[in-house]
Every structure is written in structure tokens, then in C-alpha cells.
Coordinates of C-alpha atoms in Angstrom, one line a residue:
X1 CA 80.8 -218.5 101.0
X2 CA 79.9 -220.3 104.2
X3 CA 76.2 -221.1 104.7
X4 CA 74.7 -219.7 107.8
X5 CA 74.7 -222.1 110.7
X6 CA 72.2 -220.3 112.9
X7 CA 69.7 -218.8 110.5
X8 CA 66.4 -217.5 111.6
X9 CA 66.1 -219.0 115.1
X10 CA 67.4 -218.5 118.6
X11 CA 68.7 -215.3 120.1
X12 CA 71.9 -215.0 118.0
X13 CA 72.9 -211.9 116.0
X14 CA 71.7 -213.0 112.6
X15 CA 73.2 -210.1 110.7
X16 CA 76.5 -211.9 110.8
X17 CA 75.4 -214.6 108.4
X18 CA 77.1 -214.5 105.1
X19 CA 74.5 -216.5 103.2
X20 CA 71.1 -218.0 103.6
X21 CA 69.5 -220.8 101.6
X22 CA 65.7 -220.8 101.3
X23 CA 63.6 -223.4 99.5
X24 CA 60.0 -222.8 98.5
X25 CA 58.1 -226.0 97.9
X26 CA 54.5 -226.9 97.1
X27 CA 52.2 -228.5 94.6
X28 CA 53.0 -227.8 91.0
X29 CA 49.9 -225.6 90.9
X30 CA 51.0 -223.5 93.8
X31 CA 53.2 -221.1 91.9
X32 CA 56.5 -222.0 93.6
X33 CA 58.6 -221.2 90.5
X34 CA 56.9 -217.8 90.2
X35 CA 57.3 -217.2 93.9
X36 CA 61.0 -218.1 93.7
X37 CA 61.5 -216.0 90.6
X38 CA 60.0 -212.9 92.3
X39 CA 62.0 -213.4 95.5
X40 CA 65.1 -213.7 93.3
X41 CA 64.2 -210.3 91.7
X42 CA 63.9 -208.7 95.1
X43 CA 67.2 -210.3 96.2
X44 CA 69.0 -209.0 93.2
X45 CA 67.7 -205.5 93.7
X46 CA 68.9 -205.7 97.3
X47 CA 72.4 -206.2 95.9
X48 CA 73.0 -209.7 97.3
X49 CA 74.9 -212.3 95.2
X50 CA 72.7 -215.3 94.5
X51 CA 72.3 -218.6 92.8
X52 CA 69.0 -220.4 92.2
X53 CA 67.9 -224.0 91.5
X54 CA 64.3 -224.6 90.2
X55 CA 63.3 -228.2 90.6
X56 CA 59.9 -229.3 89.2
X57 CA 58.2 -232.5 88.1
X58 CA 58.2 -233.7 84.5
X59 CA 54.4 -234.3 84.4
X60 CA 52.3 -231.5 83.0
X61 CA 50.0 -231.9 86.0
X62 CA 50.7 -234.6 88.4
X63 CA 47.9 -235.5 90.8
X64 CA 47.3 -232.6 93.2
X65 CA 48.7 -233.1 96.7
X66 CA 50.9 -236.1 95.8
X67 CA 54.7 -236.3 96.1
X68 CA 55.0 -236.7 92.3
X69 CA 53.6 -233.2 91.8
X70 CA 55.9 -231.3 94.2
X71 CA 57.6 -228.3 92.7
X72 CA 60.5 -226.5 94.5
X73 CA 62.6 -223.4 94.0
X74 CA 65.8 -223.0 96.0
X75 CA 67.8 -219.8 96.3
X76 CA 71.2 -219.2 98.0
X77 CA 71.9 -215.5 98.6
X78 CA 74.3 -213.6 100.7
X79 CA 76.8 -210.8 101.2
X80 CA 79.8 -212.8 99.8
X81 CA 80.4 -214.6 96.6
X82 CA 77.8 -217.3 95.9
X83 CA 78.7 -220.1 93.5
X84 CA 76.0 -222.7 94.1
X85 CA 72.3 -222.8 95.1
X86 CA 73.4 -224.2 98.4
X87 CA 73.9 -227.7 99.9
X88 CA 71.1 -227.6 102.5
X89 CA 68.3 -225.1 102.9
X90 CA 68.2 -223.1 106.1
X91 CA 64.5 -222.4 105.6
X92 CA 61.9 -224.6 104.0
X93 CA 58.5 -223.2 103.1
X94 CA 56.2 -226.2 102.7
X95 CA 52.8 -225.4 101.3
X96 CA 51.3 -228.9 101.8
X97 CA 52.2 -232.3 103.3
X98 CA 53.7 -233.7 100.1
X99 CA 56.1 -230.7 99.8
X100 CA 57.2 -231.3 103.4
X101 CA 57.7 -235.0 102.9
X102 CA 59.8 -234.6 99.7
X103 CA 62.0 -231.8 101.0
X104 CA 62.3 -231.9 104.8
X105 CA 65.3 -234.3 104.9
X106 CA 67.3 -231.9 102.8
X107 CA 66.8 -229.2 105.5
X108 CA 69.9 -228.7 107.7
X109 CA 69.4 -229.7 111.3
X110 CA 68.1 -226.8 113.3
X111 CA 66.7 -225.1 110.2
X112 CA 63.3 -223.5 110.0
X113 CA 60.1 -225.1 108.6
X114 CA 57.3 -222.8 107.7
X115 CA 54.2 -224.9 106.9
X116 CA 50.7 -224.1 105.8
X117 CA 48.8 -226.0 108.5
X118 CA 45.5 -225.4 106.6
X119 CA 46.6 -227.9 103.9
X120 CA 47.4 -230.7 106.4
X121 CA 44.0 -232.2 106.2
X122 CA 43.4 -236.0 106.7
X123 CA 43.0 -236.4 102.9
X124 CA 46.1 -234.5 102.0
X125 CA 48.1 -236.3 104.6
X126 CA 47.0 -239.6 103.2
X127 CA 48.0 -238.5 99.6
X128 CA 51.5 -237.7 100.9
X129 CA 51.8 -241.0 102.7
X130 CA 51.5 -239.7 106.3
X131 CA 49.6 -241.8 108.7
X132 CA 49.7 -239.1 111.4
X133 CA 50.1 -235.3 111.1
X134 CA 53.9 -234.5 111.3
X135 CA 53.1 -231.0 112.6
X136 CA 51.7 -232.6 115.8
X137 CA 53.6 -235.9 116.4
X138 CA 57.0 -234.6 117.3
X139 CA 58.7 -236.1 114.2
X140 CA 60.0 -232.7 113.2
X141 CA 61.8 -232.0 116.5
X142 CA 65.2 -231.8 114.7
X143 CA 64.1 -228.5 113.2
X144 CA 62.4 -225.3 114.2
X145 CA 58.7 -225.4 113.2
X146 CA 56.4 -222.5 112.4
X147 CA 53.0 -223.8 111.3
X148 CA 49.9 -221.7 110.8
X149 CA 47.0 -221.5 108.4
X150 CA 48.3 -219.6 105.4
X151 CA 45.3 -220.7 103.3
X152 CA 42.8 -219.1 105.8
X153 CA 44.8 -216.0 106.1
X154 CA 45.0 -215.7 102.3
X155 CA 41.2 -216.0 102.1
X156 CA 40.8 -213.3 104.7
X157 CA 43.2 -211.0 102.9
X158 CA 41.3 -211.2 99.6
X159 CA 37.7 -211.5 100.7
X160 CA 36.8 -208.1 99.5
X161 CA 37.6 -208.9 95.9
X162 CA 34.6 -211.2 95.2
X163 CA 36.8 -214.2 94.2
X164 CA 35.8 -217.8 94.5
X165 CA 37.7 -219.9 97.1
X166 CA 39.6 -221.6 94.3
X167 CA 40.6 -218.2 92.7
X168 CA 41.4 -216.7 96.1
X169 CA 43.7 -219.5 97.1
X170 CA 45.8 -218.9 94.0
X171 CA 47.1 -215.8 95.8
X172 CA 48.5 -218.0 98.6
X173 CA 52.0 -217.9 97.0
X174 CA 51.9 -214.1 97.2
X175 CA 51.0 -214.2 100.9
X176 CA 53.9 -216.5 101.4
X177 CA 56.2 -214.3 99.4
X178 CA 55.1 -211.3 101.5
X179 CA 56.2 -213.1 104.6
X180 CA 59.5 -214.0 103.0
X181 CA 60.1 -210.4 101.9
X182 CA 59.5 -209.3 105.5
X183 CA 61.8 -211.9 106.9
X184 CA 64.7 -210.7 104.8
X185 CA 63.9 -207.0 104.8
X186 CA 63.0 -206.8 101.1
X187 CA 61.1 -204.0 99.3
X188 CA 57.6 -205.0 98.1
X189 CA 57.3 -202.3 95.5
X190 CA 59.0 -204.1 92.6
X191 CA 56.7 -207.1 93.1
X192 CA 53.7 -204.8 93.3
X193 CA 54.7 -203.1 90.0
X194 CA 55.2 -206.5 88.4
X195 CA 51.8 -207.8 89.5
X196 CA 50.1 -204.7 88.1
X197 CA 51.9 -205.2 84.7
X198 CA 51.2 -209.0 84.6
X199 CA 47.5 -208.6 85.4
X200 CA 47.0 -205.3 83.6
X201 CA 43.9 -206.7 81.9
X202 CA 42.5 -208.2 85.1
X203 CA 43.1 -205.4 87.7
X204 CA 41.0 -207.2 90.3
X205 CA 43.4 -210.2 90.2
X206 CA 46.3 -207.8 90.5
X207 CA 44.8 -206.1 93.5
X208 CA 43.9 -209.4 95.2
X209 CA 47.5 -210.6 94.8
X210 CA 48.9 -207.3 96.1
X211 CA 46.5 -207.6 99.1
X212 CA 47.8 -211.1 99.8
X213 CA 51.4 -209.9 99.5
X214 CA 50.8 -207.1 101.9
X215 CA 49.0 -209.3 104.3
X216 CA 51.9 -211.8 104.5
X217 CA 54.3 -208.9 105.0
X218 CA 52.1 -207.4 107.8
X219 CA 51.8 -210.8 109.5
X220 CA 55.6 -210.8 109.9
X221 CA 55.6 -207.3 111.2
X222 CA 52.7 -207.7 113.7
X223 CA 52.2 -211.3 114.7
X224 CA 53.7 -212.8 117.8
X225 CA 55.7 -215.4 115.9
X226 CA 58.2 -215.8 118.7
X227 CA 61.8 -216.8 118.7
X228 CA 61.8 -218.8 115.6
X229 CA 61.7 -215.9 113.2
X230 CA 63.4 -212.5 113.3
X231 CA 63.7 -210.0 110.5
X232 CA 67.2 -210.4 109.0
X233 CA 69.0 -207.9 106.8
X234 CA 71.8 -209.3 104.7
X235 CA 74.2 -206.7 103.4
X236 CA 74.8 -206.3 99.7
X237 CA 77.7 -208.3 98.2
X238 CA 80.8 -206.4 97.1
X239 CA 80.8 -206.1 93.3
X240 CA 82.7 -204.4 90.6
X241 CA 81.0 -201.1 89.4
X242 CA 78.9 -201.7 86.3
X243 CA 75.4 -202.6 85.1
X244 CA 74.1 -205.9 86.4
X245 CA 71.1 -208.0 85.7
X246 CA 69.9 -211.4 86.7
X247 CA 70.0 -214.0 84.0
X248 CA 69.1 -217.6 83.6
X249 CA 71.3 -219.8 81.4
X250 CA 68.7 -219.7 78.6
X251 CA 68.6 -215.9 78.7
X252 CA 72.3 -215.5 78.7
X253 CA 72.7 -218.0 75.9
X254 CA 70.1 -216.2 73.8
X255 CA 71.8 -212.8 74.2
X256 CA 75.2 -214.5 73.6
X257 CA 74.1 -216.0 70.3
X258 CA 72.8 -212.6 69.2
X259 CA 76.1 -211.0 70.1
X260 CA 78.0 -213.7 68.3
X261 CA 76.0 -213.2 65.1
X262 CA 76.6 -209.5 65.4
X263 CA 80.4 -210.0 65.8
X264 CA 80.4 -212.2 62.7
X265 CA 78.3 -209.6 60.8
X266 CA 75.6 -212.1 60.0
X267 CA 71.9 -212.4 60.3
X268 CA 70.9 -215.4 62.5
X269 CA 68.4 -218.2 61.8
X270 CA 67.3 -220.3 64.8
X271 CA 65.4 -223.5 64.0
X272 CA 64.1 -225.4 66.9
X273 CA 61.5 -227.8 68.2
X274 CA 60.2 -227.7 71.8
X275 CA 61.8 -230.0 74.3
X276 CA 62.6 -229.7 78.0
X277 CA 64.9 -228.1 79.1
X278 CA 65.9 -226.4 75.8
X279 CA 62.6 -224.7 74.9
X280 CA 63.3 -221.4 76.9
X281 CA 66.0 -220.6 74.3
X282 CA 63.4 -220.4 71.6
X283 CA 61.1 -218.3 73.8
X284 CA 63.9 -215.7 74.4
X285 CA 65.2 -215.5 70.9
X286 CA 61.7 -215.1 69.5
X287 CA 61.6 -211.7 71.3
X288 CA 64.7 -210.4 69.7
X289 CA 63.6 -209.9 66.1
X290 CA 65.0 -206.4 66.0
X291 CA 68.5 -207.8 66.0
X292 CA 68.1 -209.6 62.7
X293 CA 67.0 -212.9 64.3
X294 CA 64.6 -215.2 62.5
X295 CA 63.1 -217.9 64.7
X296 CA 61.3 -221.0 63.3
X297 CA 59.5 -223.6 65.4
X298 CA 59.6 -226.6 63.1
X299 CA 57.3 -229.6 63.0
X300 CA 60.0 -231.9 64.3
X301 CA 63.7 -232.0 65.3
X302 CA 64.9 -233.1 61.9
X303 CA 63.1 -230.2 60.1
X304 CA 64.5 -227.8 62.7
X305 CA 68.2 -228.6 62.1
X306 CA 67.8 -229.0 58.3
X307 CA 66.2 -225.5 58.1
X308 CA 69.1 -224.1 60.2
X309 CA 71.6 -225.8 57.9
X310 CA 69.8 -224.5 54.9
X311 CA 70.0 -221.0 56.3
X312 CA 73.8 -221.4 56.8
X313 CA 74.1 -222.6 53.2
X314 CA 72.3 -219.4 52.2
X315 CA 74.6 -217.1 54.1
X316 CA 73.1 -216.8 57.6
X317 CA 74.4 -218.1 60.9
X318 CA 72.3 -221.2 61.4
X319 CA 71.6 -222.3 65.0
X320 CA 69.5 -225.1 66.4
X321 CA 69.0 -226.5 69.9
X322 CA 67.5 -229.4 71.7
X323 CA 68.2 -231.9 74.5
X324 CA 69.7 -235.4 74.3
X325 CA 66.7 -237.2 72.6
X326 CA 66.3 -234.4 70.1
X327 CA 70.1 -234.3 69.4
X328 CA 69.8 -238.0 68.6
X329 CA 67.2 -237.2 66.0
X330 CA 69.3 -234.4 64.5
X331 CA 72.4 -236.7 64.2
X332 CA 72.1 -237.4 60.5
X333 CA 71.8 -233.7 59.7
X334 CA 74.7 -233.0 61.9
X335 CA 76.7 -235.4 59.8
X336 CA 75.5 -233.5 56.7
X337 CA 76.8 -230.3 58.2
X338 CA 80.2 -232.0 58.8
X339 CA 80.3 -233.3 55.2
X340 CA 79.2 -230.1 53.6
X341 CA 81.4 -228.1 56.0
X342 CA 79.0 -225.4 56.8
X343 CA 78.9 -223.3 60.0
X344 CA 76.2 -224.4 62.4
X345 CA 75.8 -223.9 66.2
X346 CA 74.0 -226.8 67.9
X347 CA 73.0 -226.2 71.6
X348 CA 72.4 -229.3 73.7
X349 CA 70.7 -228.5 77.0
X350 CA 71.3 -231.9 78.7
X351 CA 68.8 -233.7 80.8
X352 CA 68.8 -237.1 82.6
X353 CA 68.5 -240.1 80.2
X354 CA 68.5 -242.4 78.3
X355 CA 65.3 -242.1 76.2
X356 CA 62.7 -239.8 77.9
X357 CA 64.6 -240.3 81.2
X358 CA 64.4 -237.4 83.6
X359 CA 63.1 -234.5 81.4
X360 CA 63.2 -231.8 84.1
X361 CA 66.3 -233.0 86.0
X362 CA 69.9 -232.2 85.3
X363 CA 72.7 -234.5 84.0
X364 CA 75.9 -234.4 82.0
X365 CA 75.5 -237.7 80.2
X366 CA 75.6 -236.4 76.6
X367 CA 79.3 -235.8 76.4
X368 CA 80.0 -239.0 74.4
X369 CA 77.1 -238.1 72.2
X370 CA 78.5 -234.7 71.5
X371 CA 82.1 -235.8 70.8
X372 CA 81.6 -239.2 69.2
X373 CA 77.9 -239.6 68.4
X374 CA 77.7 -239.7 64.6
X375 CA 78.2 -242.3 61.9
X376 CA 81.5 -242.2 60.1
X377 CA 84.5 -240.2 61.3
X378 CA 82.7 -236.9 61.8
X379 CA 84.5 -234.7 64.4
X380 CA 83.2 -231.4 65.4
X381 CA 84.3 -228.9 68.1
X382 CA 82.5 -229.2 71.5
X383 CA 82.5 -226.5 74.2
X384 CA 80.7 -226.4 77.6
X385 CA 79.3 -223.6 79.6
X386 CA 80.1 -223.6 83.3
X387 CA 77.3 -221.4 84.6
X388 CA 74.3 -219.3 83.5
X389 CA 76.4 -216.2 83.0
X390 CA 79.2 -218.1 81.3
X391 CA 76.8 -219.3 78.6
X392 CA 77.0 -215.8 77.1
X393 CA 80.7 -216.0 76.3
X394 CA 80.4 -219.7 75.3
X395 CA 77.8 -218.7 72.7
X396 CA 80.1 -216.1 71.2
X397 CA 82.9 -218.6 71.2
X398 CA 80.7 -221.2 69.4
X399 CA 79.8 -218.6 66.7
X400 CA 83.5 -217.7 66.3
X401 CA 84.6 -221.3 65.8
X402 CA 81.7 -222.2 63.5
X403 CA 82.3 -219.3 61.1
X404 CA 86.2 -219.4 61.2
X405 CA 86.5 -223.1 60.7
X406 CA 83.3 -223.7 58.6
X407 CA 82.1 -226.4 60.9
X408 CA 79.1 -227.4 63.1
X409 CA 79.9 -226.7 66.8
X410 CA 78.2 -228.4 69.8
X411 CA 77.6 -226.1 72.8
X412 CA 76.7 -228.1 75.9
X413 CA 74.6 -226.7 78.8
X414 CA 72.2 -228.6 81.0
X415 CA 68.9 -228.4 82.9
X416 CA 70.5 -226.7 85.8
X417 CA 72.3 -224.0 83.8
X418 CA 69.2 -223.4 81.5
X419 CA 66.8 -222.8 84.4
X420 CA 69.1 -221.5 87.2
X421 CA 69.7 -217.7 87.6
X422 CA 72.6 -215.6 88.8
X423 CA 73.7 -211.9 88.6
X424 CA 75.5 -211.0 85.5
X425 CA 77.6 -208.0 84.8
X426 CA 76.5 -206.7 81.4
X427 CA 79.8 -206.6 79.4
X428 CA 81.2 -203.8 77.3
X429 CA 80.8 -205.2 73.8
X430 CA 83.6 -202.9 72.6
X431 CA 86.0 -205.3 74.4
X432 CA 85.0 -208.2 72.2
X433 CA 87.0 -208.8 69.0
X434 CA 84.9 -208.9 65.9
X435 CA 85.3 -211.9 63.5
X436 CA 83.5 -210.7 60.3
X437 CA 82.7 -213.3 57.7
X438 CA 84.0 -212.8 54.1
X439 CA 82.0 -214.7 51.5
X440 CA 83.8 -216.0 48.5
X441 CA 83.7 -214.1 45.2
X442 CA 84.8 -215.2 41.7
X443 CA 88.4 -214.2 40.7
X444 CA 89.1 -212.4 37.5
X445 CA 89.9 -214.3 34.3
X446 CA 89.8 -218.1 33.8
X447 CA 89.6 -220.2 36.9
X448 CA 88.3 -223.6 38.2
X449 CA 85.7 -223.4 41.1
X450 CA 87.3 -225.0 44.1
X451 CA 84.7 -225.0 46.9
X452 CA 86.7 -227.4 49.0
X453 CA 90.1 -225.7 48.7
X454 CA 91.4 -224.9 52.2
X455 CA 93.0 -221.9 53.9
X456 CA 95.7 -222.0 56.6
X457 CA 93.0 -223.2 59.2
X458 CA 91.9 -226.0 56.9
X459 CA 88.5 -224.2 56.3
X460 CA 86.9 -224.1 52.9
X461 CA 85.4 -220.9 51.5
X462 CA 81.8 -219.9 52.3
X463 CA 80.1 -219.5 48.9
X464 CA 76.6 -218.0 48.9
X465 CA 74.3 -219.8 46.4
X466 CA 73.8 -217.6 43.3
X467 CA 77.2 -216.0 43.5
X468 CA 78.2 -215.5 39.8
X469 CA 80.8 -217.9 38.6
X470 CA 80.9 -220.0 41.7
X471 CA 78.2 -222.5 41.0
X472 CA 79.2 -225.9 42.6
X473 CA 78.0 -229.2 43.8
X474 CA 77.2 -229.7 47.4
X475 CA 75.6 -232.6 49.4
X476 CA 76.2 -235.5 51.7
X477 CA 78.0 -237.8 49.2
X478 CA 81.8 -238.0 49.4
X479 CA 83.6 -235.4 47.4
X480 CA 86.8 -235.0 45.4
X481 CA 89.3 -232.7 47.2
X482 CA 89.1 -229.0 46.2
X483 CA 86.5 -229.4 43.4
X484 CA 83.8 -231.1 45.5
X485 CA 82.8 -233.3 42.6
X486 CA 81.4 -236.7 43.5
X487 CA 84.3 -239.1 44.2
X488 CA 83.9 -242.5 45.7
X489 CA 87.6 -243.5 45.3
X490 CA 89.6 -244.7 48.3
X491 CA 92.1 -242.0 47.8
X492 CA 89.5 -239.2 47.9
X493 CA 87.7 -240.5 50.9
X494 CA 90.9 -241.1 52.8
X495 CA 92.1 -237.6 52.1
X496 CA 88.9 -235.8 52.8
X497 CA 88.4 -237.7 56.0
X498 CA 91.9 -236.7 57.1
X499 CA 91.4 -233.0 56.1
X500 CA 88.1 -232.7 58.0
X501 CA 89.7 -234.2 61.1
X502 CA 92.8 -231.9 60.7
X503 CA 90.6 -228.9 60.5
X504 CA 88.9 -229.6 63.8
X505 CA 92.3 -230.3 65.4
X506 CA 93.4 -226.9 64.2
X507 CA 90.7 -225.3 66.4
X508 CA 93.2 -225.8 69.3
X509 CA 95.5 -223.2 67.7
X510 CA 93.0 -220.4 68.4
X511 CA 91.7 -221.3 71.9
X512 CA 93.5 -220.3 75.1
X513 CA 95.7 -222.6 77.1
X514 CA 94.0 -224.4 79.9
X515 CA 94.3 -222.4 83.1
X516 CA 94.0 -223.4 86.8
X517 CA 90.8 -221.7 88.2
X518 CA 92.0 -222.1 91.8
X519 CA 95.3 -223.4 93.1
X520 CA 98.8 -224.0 91.7
X521 CA 100.1 -225.4 88.5
X522 CA 101.1 -228.8 89.7
X523 CA 100.7 -230.5 93.1
X524 CA 99.1 -233.4 95.0
X525 CA 95.5 -233.2 93.7
X526 CA 93.6 -231.7 90.8
X527 CA 89.8 -231.7 90.7
X528 CA 88.9 -231.5 87.0
X529 CA 85.4 -230.5 85.9
X530 CA 83.4 -229.3 83.0
X531 CA 80.0 -227.7 82.7
X532 CA 77.7 -226.9 85.7
X533 CA 79.9 -228.7 88.2
X534 CA 81.9 -225.5 88.4
X535 CA 80.2 -224.0 91.4
X536 CA 80.3 -226.9 93.9
X537 CA 83.9 -227.8 92.8
X538 CA 85.1 -224.3 93.2
X539 CA 83.6 -223.9 96.7
X540 CA 84.9 -227.3 97.8
X541 CA 88.4 -226.6 96.6
X542 CA 88.3 -223.1 98.2
X543 CA 87.3 -224.5 101.5
X544 CA 89.9 -227.3 101.3
X545 CA 92.7 -224.8 100.5
X546 CA 91.7 -222.7 103.5
X547 CA 92.4 -225.7 105.6
X548 CA 95.9 -226.1 104.0
X549 CA 95.2 -228.9 101.5
X550 CA 97.2 -229.1 98.3
X551 CA 94.4 -229.2 95.8
X552 CA 93.6 -227.3 92.6
X553 CA 90.5 -226.7 90.5
X554 CA 90.8 -227.1 86.7
X555 CA 87.6 -226.5 84.6
X556 CA 87.5 -227.3 80.9
X557 CA 85.5 -225.2 78.5
X558 CA 86.9 -226.6 75.3
X559 CA 86.0 -230.3 75.4
X560 CA 87.0 -231.1 71.8
X561 CA 89.7 -230.4 70.8
X562 CA 91.3 -230.0 74.2
X563 CA 93.6 -227.1 74.9
X564 CA 97.1 -227.9 73.8
X565 CA 98.7 -227.7 77.2
X566 CA 96.1 -229.8 79.0
X567 CA 98.0 -233.0 79.0
X568 CA 101.2 -231.5 80.5
X569 CA 99.1 -229.7 83.1
X570 CA 97.3 -232.8 84.2
X571 CA 100.5 -234.8 84.4
X572 CA 101.9 -232.2 86.9
X573 CA 99.5 -233.5 89.6
X574 CA 99.9 -236.7 91.6
X575 CA 96.2 -237.4 91.5
X576 CA 93.3 -236.4 89.4
X577 CA 89.6 -236.6 90.3
X578 CA 86.9 -235.9 87.7
X579 CA 83.4 -235.2 89.2
X580 CA 80.7 -235.6 86.6
X581 CA 76.9 -236.0 86.6
X582 CA 77.3 -239.2 84.4
X583 CA 79.1 -242.5 84.7
X584 CA 82.6 -241.1 83.9
X585 CA 82.7 -239.8 80.3
X586 CA 85.2 -236.9 80.6
X587 CA 87.3 -239.2 82.8
X588 CA 87.5 -241.7 80.0
X589 CA 88.4 -239.1 77.4
X590 CA 91.2 -237.7 79.6
X591 CA 92.6 -241.2 80.1
X592 CA 92.3 -241.9 76.3
X593 CA 94.0 -238.7 75.1
X594 CA 96.6 -238.1 77.8
X595 CA 97.2 -241.6 79.4
X596 CA 96.7 -240.1 82.9
X597 CA 95.1 -242.0 85.8
X598 CA 92.0 -239.8 86.1
X599 CA 89.6 -241.2 88.8
X600 CA 85.9 -240.7 88.5
X601 CA 83.5 -239.2 91.0
X602 CA 80.0 -239.8 89.5
X603 CA 76.5 -238.7 90.4
X604 CA 73.5 -239.6 88.3
X605 CA 70.6 -238.7 90.6
X606 CA 69.2 -235.8 88.5
X607 CA 70.5 -233.4 91.2
X608 CA 73.6 -231.2 91.2
X609 CA 76.7 -232.1 93.3
X610 CA 76.7 -230.8 96.9
X611 CA 79.8 -229.0 98.1
X612 CA 80.0 -231.5 101.0
X613 CA 80.2 -234.5 98.6
X614 CA 83.2 -232.9 96.9
X615 CA 84.9 -231.9 100.2
X616 CA 84.7 -235.5 101.4
X617 CA 86.3 -236.8 98.1
X618 CA 89.1 -234.2 98.5
X619 CA 89.8 -235.3 102.1
X620 CA 89.8 -239.0 101.2
X621 CA 92.1 -238.5 98.2
X622 CA 94.7 -236.6 100.3
X623 CA 94.5 -238.7 103.4

């Protein structure tokens, strides 16, 4: 994918553009996320490949018109493969001065600004920190500028519906969406149908929004906008035949957990407590009761994980989720899951930290917390999703490992993956191997209950409470090997600690060898990533290889234990760079485990990597 270099301005043939990046930005009350979401729907229906990046403030309602309250939604769409939401927007829709100020420097030079001049009042300019109106002082000369009074045109469009000015202006985002739909030759009907459904109980609101949508579209068709804007049709992206839908990471993860529980043959219990950006998982799973899913919103994080662990003890697949601060609160119960050796899936949707940190921004700084962050030697498997669609398969894998090895499993996503969207080919579930659980039953004749006897994987049996003849002791106190009786002796603790660690190490026996996503096995440079850095790394490596550079992309899903061949693979490269949205956590783990000279490339701004940042690092490493 190459972002368009001459999008929406001049006299060039715009149909040749492979991809376009559009950013909608406004006050957090302007409905930018909704606008972006509906534009994403229309883009998916048009058959384009796409990736999105919602970016919104942490405050519930920051002061209106201030830079603190700016909400943005970026979408990259095109006729070729799209891996990221785009480095730089080609088009910026700015609904007020604050939105312009926060986002304009991200716009590529020569890009298009569409601004609502009706919001550039003296008061709003002052709130955004402008001394003079940027629409009039020539400071935006580096870009194409289209400024007109969207607010006034919205009021005109909905005047027949008897709404107050405040209510009418809530349709402003639909007017803007209508213009965007015209600009990119999109069908309005799916949006109209959605509005009628959303406001079924308030038809006058639905009709006002539809009128605003149609008015924005008509403005594009009929107004003398000039050379800045021409209607552009972007051809559908080639795709394998099949059924597709657009998913966010949270949606993909929810469906994947349901699929994992089904493949294990278990009912699922999801215990959670609301926290950004993990809450959408609870919202999606609560709508899937028909698949044997029980959802429980607990009074706090500790209650949520303890309820999930109790469900696993009772014979369900227990799942809990949170973000870094909530995972910290769950830590003691995670240790209990390690000690009792019960299956539990723990989802960590990472955000910027520490403490409250950056609640709505993305980061990868919980890797140490996932791998090491418990008292005592308490290892557990850790896997990381690379994209919204990849979260589906990662959820299934987490369920498989948890039930096969009788262990809690940490599944890492982040704020970007949770909220971003991309097309997903709905898989044929007949292609997925089942991993049905077998609960222990009492053997015939005389026997001694051995709840901590181990199979070839090192896993203990899963005994449902109440199973006749298999009554046993369970809890967080150290146990005697096999019998599970309380045993404080040095020998028992040493042996049980070693057995728990060996069991987790055995997980490597049932995971695939590490592959090379792009490039050769061995060479001058490997870019090694994990999690949501996949897209920008992949694009940067692809571009570098087209220029003849000897560089490969390795992306690790199984963070702990690592794939068995990873050390030899890494040692086959002269140099290793590890891009991470933290201060170098995977880099340190790779150095520790394999004694390789992995070099960090760190970013902790709350924003994803840009392709250009990685391209620069590749060039510098190979020069």
C-alpha cells in the first residue's frame, strides 16, 4: 500500500490512487466516532480494504471547544492491502478550531482541510489558543483549504423538523458524512437504514439526520466547490471469495472466546469490571447469551476474577478481562489460579501507564506485568494478538492452552486493537480442531485421590466439585505432590514449584515454530515485533524490500514460552531491531533468553508507530 500523494486536489486523475487516509476531528460531543464508524461501514460495503484508528480524550466531557476535548477518527482505505490506519491524513475534516489545531500538523503537505467556518468564532478561537483566525491569515498555505459554514447549512437542512438550534446542530456530523460519502462515491442507503433503526422511537430525529445527510451529499453534487475537491471512486480491493464483515478487536475477541469455549465443549463464564479500553468486550459478550455465555459485571476487579476462577473450579471456562491497572488488582487471584492449577483466560487490553496514565491511548507496556508480575515463581503462558482480526484466533489459542495445560493464560491486546476495525473473512469453523475437555471420574475399586497427579503435558486432572469419590483439598497454600494435601516442607515446595514451571515450559511443545512473516530465514536485519506493531512493521519491511534491502519481519504471537526455534532464528541475522510501544520490554526478554544483541526502537507517546519511523530505522541500521 502506498498512500495517495495527490489526493482530492489539482487536475490529476485521482482514480489511480491506491489508498486515501481521512481523519474526522471535532469536539467530543460532535459525534466523530459515530461519523467515522458509519463511513467505515460504507467503505466496507464498497469492497475497499481498510483500517481505522479512533482517538478520543480520556475525560468523560472535557470543556467544549478546548483542545483537551478533541475527538478524532482516522480511516485508511483503498484498492490494495491496507495494514495500518495510515501515517498522515490526506483529508482532515475539522469541525472547530480546536480540532484543527490538534490535528493539522499531522496532515500531509498539500492535503485537504475541510473546516466548518461557522464554528470559528472569536470565542472558539480563543478557547483553542488562536489569536487570529487561521482560515484567514494564510497560516494554512501548505494545505488545500475548503472552509464553509457547515453549521448554517445543517440548520437550513433540518429547519422543517421543529428542532431547537442545539438539537439541530447535533445533525452536523451527518451533514459532514453526507459530503464525505459524495467525495468517495459511497451509497447513502445503508446509513439511512441505520438511522431509521437507531432512532425508531424518535422518527423525527431520524428524518432530521437523514435530511442533513442528504444535504451534505447534495452540496458536493451541486456546489461550485472548485478544484480542491472532485468525486473519487476507489475500486474494491482484491479479496479471496467468502463472507466478510468488519470487526473491531473487541468484537473479534468476543467471538473468538465463544468459539474457543465451543471447541472445548464448555459453557463460558465471563467476569469483568468496566475499565477503558477493555469494557467493549463485556458489552459484546453480554449479547451472546444464546451460546451458553454467562456475563457478570462485578463490583470490583478482584470480585470479577475470583468469580471467573470459581466458575472454572465448577467446570466452566472462566474468563476475565481488564487493562493494566485492573490486572494489577487481579494479581493475587491470578496467583491463586496458578497455585490451584485451574484454566482461566485473562485478557489485558493495554493502555498507557503507569497508574491511570493514558486511559484512552495505546501502549504495550504491560509485557513485564504479564510474564513476571506476580509474587512467587508463578509462570503462565502469554500470547499477543497482532490485529483486530487476529484476536479471534488468539482467543481460541488461549482457550486451548488454558484447558489443555490447566493454567491461567494471559492474552494481550491494546487500546489500538480493541477499538480499531478492519475487514475479517469469517472462517469455516470446520477447519478448526476441537479440543474437548474430559473431567476426571473415580476409578473402580480402592484408590487414593490424586488431584495433582500429572499427565504427559504436566497438567493435573480437572475435577468437578461433587464428583463422587474425588473429594479433595484445594486452595492457595502449598501442596504435597499428587495428593494436594497441605505441605510446607522444603521438598514439597521445591518440587511443586519446578512442576508448575515445567508444565508451562511444555506449552512450547504444542505451539508452531516461529515463522518469518516477510523476508528470508537469516540475513542482515530482522525487525522483531509483537502485538499491534504488526501493521506498520509489515508495511515498512515490504517497502524496504522493494528497494532491495536485506530485511525481514518476524512477529511473535507466543510471548511465553517462546517458540522453540526462536533463538536459532534470531541468531541467523546480523542485526535485530525490536520496535515496541514501551521502553524495551520484549528486547530485554530476547536478550535474557537467547543472548542476542537485540536493539530497541521505543515509542511511548500513546500513538501507534508510523511506517515512516520504521523505514528510517531500517535505512539507518543497514547503512
